[in-house]
Amino acid sequence: MFSLLIGLLFRCGPPLEEATKPPAGGAAETEGEFQENREAMVREQIAGRGVRDRRTLEAMRSVPRHLFVPEAWRHYAYADTPLPIGHGQTISQPYIVAFMTEALDLKRTDRVLEIGTGSGYQAAVLAQICSEVYSIEIIEPLASEAAARLKQLGYTRVHLRAGDGYRGWPEAAPFDAIIVTAAPDAIPVVLLEQLAVGGRMVVPVGRGEQVLVRIRRTKEGYKRENLLPVRFVPMVREEARVP
Ligand code: SAH
């Protein structure tokens, strides 16, 4: 089981050479076909690999992933792979989105912070479950595309900001859950401080070899668990982007 997961999760980062050609998968044309593919995705790739949380499964069944990927890749939106979304970034493999969502242990009333909006897909999945979602994206055009897409699809409880998510969103803190979808070298202390007592954070940590870490904040401090080996795009810092 563990080696199966390693095999799968090494595909959650950028598709690299895969990005030049469409992955194998059933090509869909109509809304009905997209929905069928989405249900098969949840059954085979997500529930089939052990994700059990009912709200996560429902959210993955309802968010139209094909509307979060560029038109050219739409037919492969429900394939078991990350896909390019422009600017050298990717929408994560469906399984990793579901795995991280389940690992956050969410309640309806939770307020969640996401770092790395990308396409806005993970934010939409979270908004399907929780009361408020705050999401930060450092690449401005991705942030504005995601904002337009989420607005058009009616996700009014997602609040977006363009900027460096390493500093979190202090005005809206504390959060019941924080999900980081780009990998920092080490867990950002500012984000730990923005976690409520009882809150959970899921973050891929490291360069090259990365591990998905879950932190729980308790009254006494922080508890860390290593969940899985993963590969995400690196978290970039605003300073590094200034010439
Ligand atoms: N969650 C996204 C996929 C994330 S890809 C989705 O559902 O589509 C990782 C994203 O993190 C990229 O869009 C990248 O630009 C962004 N990112 C990287 N470093 C960041 C930072 N410091 N702050 C905010 N976003 C960052």
Short mmCIF file of C-alpha atoms and ligand atoms in Angstrom, two decimals:
data_model
loop_
_atom_site.label_atom_id
_atom_site.label_comp_id
_atom_site.label_asym_id
_atom_site.label_seq_id
_atom_site.Cartn_x
_atom_site.Cartn_y
_atom_site.Cartn_z
CA MET A 1 0.00 0.00 0.00
CA PHE A 2 2.73 2.43 1.00
CA SER A 3 4.73 1.85 -2.18
CA LEU A 4 1.54 2.33 -4.19
CA LEU A 5 1.06 5.70 -2.53
CA ILE A 6 4.65 6.73 -3.18
CA GLY A 7 4.16 5.85 -6.84
CA LEU A 8 1.02 7.91 -7.00
CA LEU A 9 2.11 10.86 -5.01
CA PHE A 10 5.25 11.42 -6.97
CA ARG A 11 2.84 12.49 -9.68
CA CYS A 12 1.25 15.28 -7.70
CA GLY A 13 3.90 17.84 -8.62
CA PRO A 14 4.49 19.47 -11.97
CA PRO A 15 3.91 17.10 -14.89
CA LEU A 16 7.26 18.16 -16.47
CA GLU A 17 7.61 16.27 -19.72
CA GLU A 18 4.04 14.97 -19.38
CA ALA A 19 2.89 18.54 -19.98
CA THR A 20 3.77 18.38 -23.65
CA LYS A 21 1.28 15.65 -24.43
CA PRO A 22 -2.16 14.89 -23.07
CA PRO A 23 -2.26 12.02 -20.57
CA ALA A 24 -4.21 8.87 -21.27
CA GLY A 25 -7.80 8.99 -20.04
CA GLY A 26 -11.36 8.90 -21.27
CA ALA A 27 -12.08 11.96 -23.40
CA ALA A 28 -15.33 13.69 -22.46
CA GLU A 29 -17.35 16.12 -24.56
CA THR A 30 -20.68 16.82 -22.88
CA GLU A 31 -21.60 17.89 -19.34
CA GLY A 32 -23.09 14.43 -18.78
CA GLU A 33 -19.82 12.78 -19.81
CA PHE A 34 -17.80 15.11 -17.59
CA GLN A 35 -20.06 14.16 -14.70
CA GLU A 36 -19.68 10.45 -15.41
CA ASN A 37 -15.91 10.85 -15.52
CA ARG A 38 -16.02 12.81 -12.26
CA GLU A 39 -17.98 10.07 -10.52
CA ALA A 40 -15.55 7.45 -11.83
CA MET A 41 -12.64 9.60 -10.59
CA VAL A 42 -14.07 9.66 -7.07
CA ARG A 43 -14.90 5.97 -7.08
CA GLU A 44 -11.63 4.67 -8.52
CA GLN A 45 -8.91 7.19 -7.70
CA ILE A 46 -10.17 8.60 -4.40
CA ALA A 47 -12.57 6.30 -2.50
CA GLY A 48 -10.76 3.37 -4.16
CA ARG A 49 -7.48 4.51 -2.55
CA GLY A 50 -8.90 4.86 0.92
CA VAL A 51 -10.30 8.39 1.29
CA ARG A 52 -13.35 7.89 3.53
CA ASP A 53 -14.45 11.34 4.71
CA ARG A 54 -18.01 11.78 3.43
CA ARG A 55 -17.79 15.57 3.00
CA THR A 56 -14.55 15.30 1.06
CA LEU A 57 -16.04 12.69 -1.28
CA GLU A 58 -19.19 14.79 -1.78
CA ALA A 59 -17.15 17.89 -2.54
CA MET A 60 -14.97 16.02 -5.05
CA ARG A 61 -18.15 14.73 -6.68
CA SER A 62 -19.67 18.18 -7.02
CA VAL A 63 -16.87 20.60 -8.03
CA PRO A 64 -16.59 20.72 -11.87
CA ARG A 65 -12.82 20.20 -12.16
CA HIS A 66 -12.98 20.50 -15.96
CA LEU A 67 -13.86 24.19 -15.58
CA PHE A 68 -10.63 24.78 -13.59
CA VAL A 69 -8.21 23.54 -16.26
CA PRO A 70 -7.29 25.25 -19.55
CA GLU A 71 -9.58 24.39 -22.44
CA ALA A 72 -6.90 22.31 -24.20
CA TRP A 73 -6.69 19.95 -21.19
CA ARG A 74 -10.38 19.83 -20.38
CA HIS A 75 -10.91 16.33 -21.75
CA TYR A 76 -8.35 15.02 -19.26
CA ALA A 77 -9.63 16.93 -16.25
CA TYR A 78 -10.68 13.71 -14.46
CA ALA A 79 -7.56 11.71 -15.30
CA ASP A 80 -5.26 10.57 -12.49
CA THR A 81 -2.68 13.31 -12.96
CA PRO A 82 -1.74 16.92 -12.30
CA LEU A 83 -2.27 19.25 -15.30
CA PRO A 84 -0.60 22.48 -16.39
CA ILE A 85 -2.49 25.73 -15.65
CA GLY A 86 0.04 28.16 -17.18
CA HIS A 87 2.89 30.18 -15.65
CA GLY A 88 4.79 26.94 -14.97
CA GLN A 89 2.20 25.89 -12.34
CA THR A 90 -0.12 22.89 -12.05
CA ILE A 91 -3.48 21.87 -10.66
CA SER A 92 -2.69 18.92 -8.34
CA GLN A 93 -3.67 15.32 -9.01
CA PRO A 94 -7.29 14.78 -7.82
CA TYR A 95 -6.21 12.19 -5.25
CA ILE A 96 -3.79 14.56 -3.51
CA VAL A 97 -6.50 17.28 -3.35
CA ALA A 98 -8.84 14.79 -1.67
CA PHE A 99 -6.13 13.37 0.61
CA MET A 100 -5.15 16.83 1.89
CA THR A 101 -8.78 17.89 2.30
CA GLU A 102 -9.54 14.80 4.38
CA ALA A 103 -6.37 15.31 6.43
CA LEU A 104 -7.63 18.76 7.49
CA ASP A 105 -10.50 17.12 9.38
CA LEU A 106 -12.93 19.92 8.48
CA LYS A 107 -16.21 20.99 10.06
CA ARG A 108 -18.95 23.08 8.41
CA THR A 109 -18.16 26.06 10.62
CA ASP A 110 -14.40 26.07 9.96
CA ARG A 111 -12.55 29.02 8.45
CA VAL A 112 -9.71 27.87 6.23
CA LEU A 113 -6.61 29.51 4.75
CA GLU A 114 -5.03 28.16 1.57
CA ILE A 115 -1.59 29.20 0.31
CA GLY A 116 -1.27 28.72 -3.47
CA THR A 117 -4.67 29.33 -5.12
CA GLY A 118 -3.46 28.23 -8.58
CA SER A 119 -6.61 27.42 -10.57
CA GLY A 120 -8.89 27.87 -7.54
CA TYR A 121 -9.94 24.20 -7.61
CA GLN A 122 -8.76 23.26 -4.12
CA ALA A 123 -10.36 26.47 -2.79
CA ALA A 124 -13.68 25.46 -4.38
CA VAL A 125 -13.46 21.98 -2.83
CA LEU A 126 -12.85 23.59 0.57
CA ALA A 127 -15.71 26.06 0.08
CA GLN A 128 -18.03 23.15 -0.60
CA ILE A 129 -17.32 21.93 2.97
CA CYS A 130 -16.51 24.99 5.13
CA SER A 131 -17.95 28.36 5.99
CA GLU A 132 -15.17 30.68 4.74
CA VAL A 133 -12.08 30.10 2.62
CA TYR A 134 -9.21 32.57 2.32
CA SER A 135 -6.69 31.86 -0.43
CA ILE A 136 -3.47 33.62 -1.48
CA GLU A 137 -1.71 33.31 -4.86
CA ILE A 138 1.64 34.92 -5.65
CA ILE A 139 1.27 34.97 -9.47
CA GLU A 140 -1.08 37.86 -10.14
CA PRO A 141 -2.62 36.63 -13.44
CA LEU A 142 -3.43 33.24 -11.84
CA ALA A 143 -5.01 35.04 -8.87
CA SER A 144 -7.24 37.16 -11.10
CA GLU A 145 -8.21 34.22 -13.35
CA ALA A 146 -9.12 32.15 -10.28
CA ALA A 147 -11.14 35.06 -8.86
CA ALA A 148 -13.15 35.41 -12.09
CA ARG A 149 -13.71 31.65 -12.32
CA LEU A 150 -14.85 31.25 -8.71
CA LYS A 151 -17.16 34.26 -9.01
CA GLN A 152 -18.72 32.89 -12.19
CA LEU A 153 -19.28 29.52 -10.54
CA GLY A 154 -20.89 31.16 -7.51
CA TYR A 155 -18.24 30.44 -4.86
CA THR A 156 -18.95 33.60 -2.90
CA ARG A 157 -17.36 32.35 0.33
CA VAL A 158 -13.85 32.23 -1.17
CA HIS A 159 -11.80 35.36 -0.46
CA LEU A 160 -8.75 35.79 -2.68
CA ARG A 161 -5.64 37.87 -2.43
CA ALA A 162 -2.63 38.21 -4.75
CA GLY A 163 0.64 38.19 -2.80
CA ASP A 164 3.16 36.17 -0.82
CA GLY A 165 1.30 33.60 1.26
CA TYR A 166 4.37 32.93 3.39
CA ARG A 167 3.13 35.71 5.66
CA GLY A 168 -0.40 34.32 5.83
CA TRP A 169 -3.48 36.56 6.16
CA PRO A 170 -3.14 38.15 9.63
CA GLU A 171 -6.34 40.25 9.42
CA ALA A 172 -8.46 37.10 9.01
CA ALA A 173 -6.53 34.90 11.49
CA PRO A 174 -6.81 32.67 13.45
CA PHE A 175 -7.82 29.82 11.10
CA ASP A 176 -9.24 26.42 12.01
CA ALA A 177 -7.30 24.91 9.14
CA ILE A 178 -4.42 25.94 6.88
CA ILE A 179 -3.51 24.12 3.65
CA VAL A 180 -0.30 24.92 1.80
CA THR A 181 -0.15 23.73 -1.82
CA ALA A 182 3.41 24.85 -2.69
CA ALA A 183 6.41 23.48 -0.77
CA PRO A 184 8.43 25.75 1.56
CA ASP A 185 11.89 24.61 2.74
CA ALA A 186 10.66 24.70 6.33
CA ILE A 187 7.28 25.26 7.98
CA PRO A 188 6.60 29.02 8.04
CA VAL A 189 6.40 30.14 11.69
CA VAL A 190 3.96 32.94 10.83
CA LEU A 191 1.48 30.36 9.54
CA LEU A 192 1.82 28.32 12.74
CA GLU A 193 0.95 31.47 14.69
CA GLN A 194 -2.17 32.01 12.56
CA LEU A 195 -3.54 28.56 13.43
CA ALA A 196 -6.28 28.52 16.11
CA VAL A 197 -5.85 26.26 19.14
CA GLY A 198 -7.37 22.98 17.96
CA GLY A 199 -6.48 23.91 14.36
CA ARG A 200 -4.82 21.69 11.74
CA MET A 201 -2.27 22.59 9.06
CA VAL A 202 -1.24 20.41 6.12
CA VAL A 203 1.94 21.42 4.32
CA PRO A 204 4.46 19.79 1.95
CA VAL A 205 7.95 20.53 3.31
CA GLY A 206 11.38 20.33 1.72
CA ARG A 207 13.24 20.80 -1.52
CA GLY A 208 13.40 17.86 -3.94
CA GLU A 209 12.43 15.14 -1.45
CA GLN A 210 9.33 16.46 0.27
CA VAL A 211 7.10 15.13 2.98
CA LEU A 212 3.48 16.08 3.57
CA VAL A 213 3.29 17.19 7.20
CA ARG A 214 0.25 17.68 9.43
CA ILE A 215 0.51 20.01 12.40
CA ARG A 216 -2.10 20.16 15.14
CA ARG A 217 -2.09 23.13 17.49
CA THR A 218 -3.00 22.18 21.06
CA LYS A 219 -3.17 24.27 24.24
CA GLU A 220 0.32 23.02 25.05
CA GLY A 221 1.93 23.62 21.67
CA TYR A 222 2.20 21.92 18.25
CA LYS A 223 2.12 18.24 17.30
CA ARG A 224 3.73 17.14 14.03
CA GLU A 225 2.98 14.03 11.95
CA ASN A 226 4.63 13.07 8.67
CA LEU A 227 1.88 11.78 6.37
CA LEU A 228 3.36 10.93 2.96
CA PRO A 229 6.22 11.56 0.55
CA VAL A 230 5.03 14.07 -2.09
CA ARG A 231 6.25 16.37 -4.83
CA PHE A 232 4.86 19.89 -5.13
CA VAL A 233 6.05 23.02 -6.89
CA PRO A 234 8.33 25.02 -4.57
CA MET A 235 6.94 27.93 -2.59
CA VAL A 236 8.45 31.12 -3.94
CA ARG A 237 9.02 34.28 -1.90
CA GLU A 238 8.08 37.78 -2.98
CA GLU A 239 11.57 39.14 -2.35
CA ALA A 240 13.05 36.61 -4.79
CA ARG A 241 10.82 37.96 -7.54
CA VAL A 242 12.08 41.55 -7.29
CA PRO A 243 14.94 42.07 -9.80
N1 SAH B 1 -4.11 24.63 -5.14
C1 SAH B 1 -3.93 24.85 -6.57
C2 SAH B 1 -2.65 24.25 -7.12
C3 SAH B 1 -1.47 24.80 -6.50
S1 SAH B 1 0.01 24.87 -7.46
C4 SAH B 1 -5.12 24.38 -7.36
O1 SAH B 1 -6.07 23.84 -6.78
O2 SAH B 1 -5.13 24.58 -8.57
C5 SAH B 1 0.89 25.89 -6.31
C6 SAH B 1 0.55 27.37 -6.42
O3 SAH B 1 1.22 28.02 -5.35
C7 SAH B 1 1.04 28.02 -7.70
O4 SAH B 1 -0.03 28.64 -8.35
C8 SAH B 1 2.08 29.00 -7.21
O5 SAH B 1 2.14 30.19 -7.99
C9 SAH B 1 1.61 29.29 -5.80
N2 SAH B 1 2.64 29.83 -4.89
C10 SAH B 1 3.95 29.51 -4.82
N3 SAH B 1 4.54 30.21 -3.83
C11 SAH B 1 3.57 30.98 -3.25
C12 SAH B 1 3.56 31.94 -2.19
N4 SAH B 1 4.66 32.27 -1.51
N5 SAH B 1 2.38 32.51 -1.87
C13 SAH B 1 1.25 32.23 -2.56
N6 SAH B 1 1.21 31.35 -3.58
C14 SAH B 1 2.35 30.73 -3.93
#
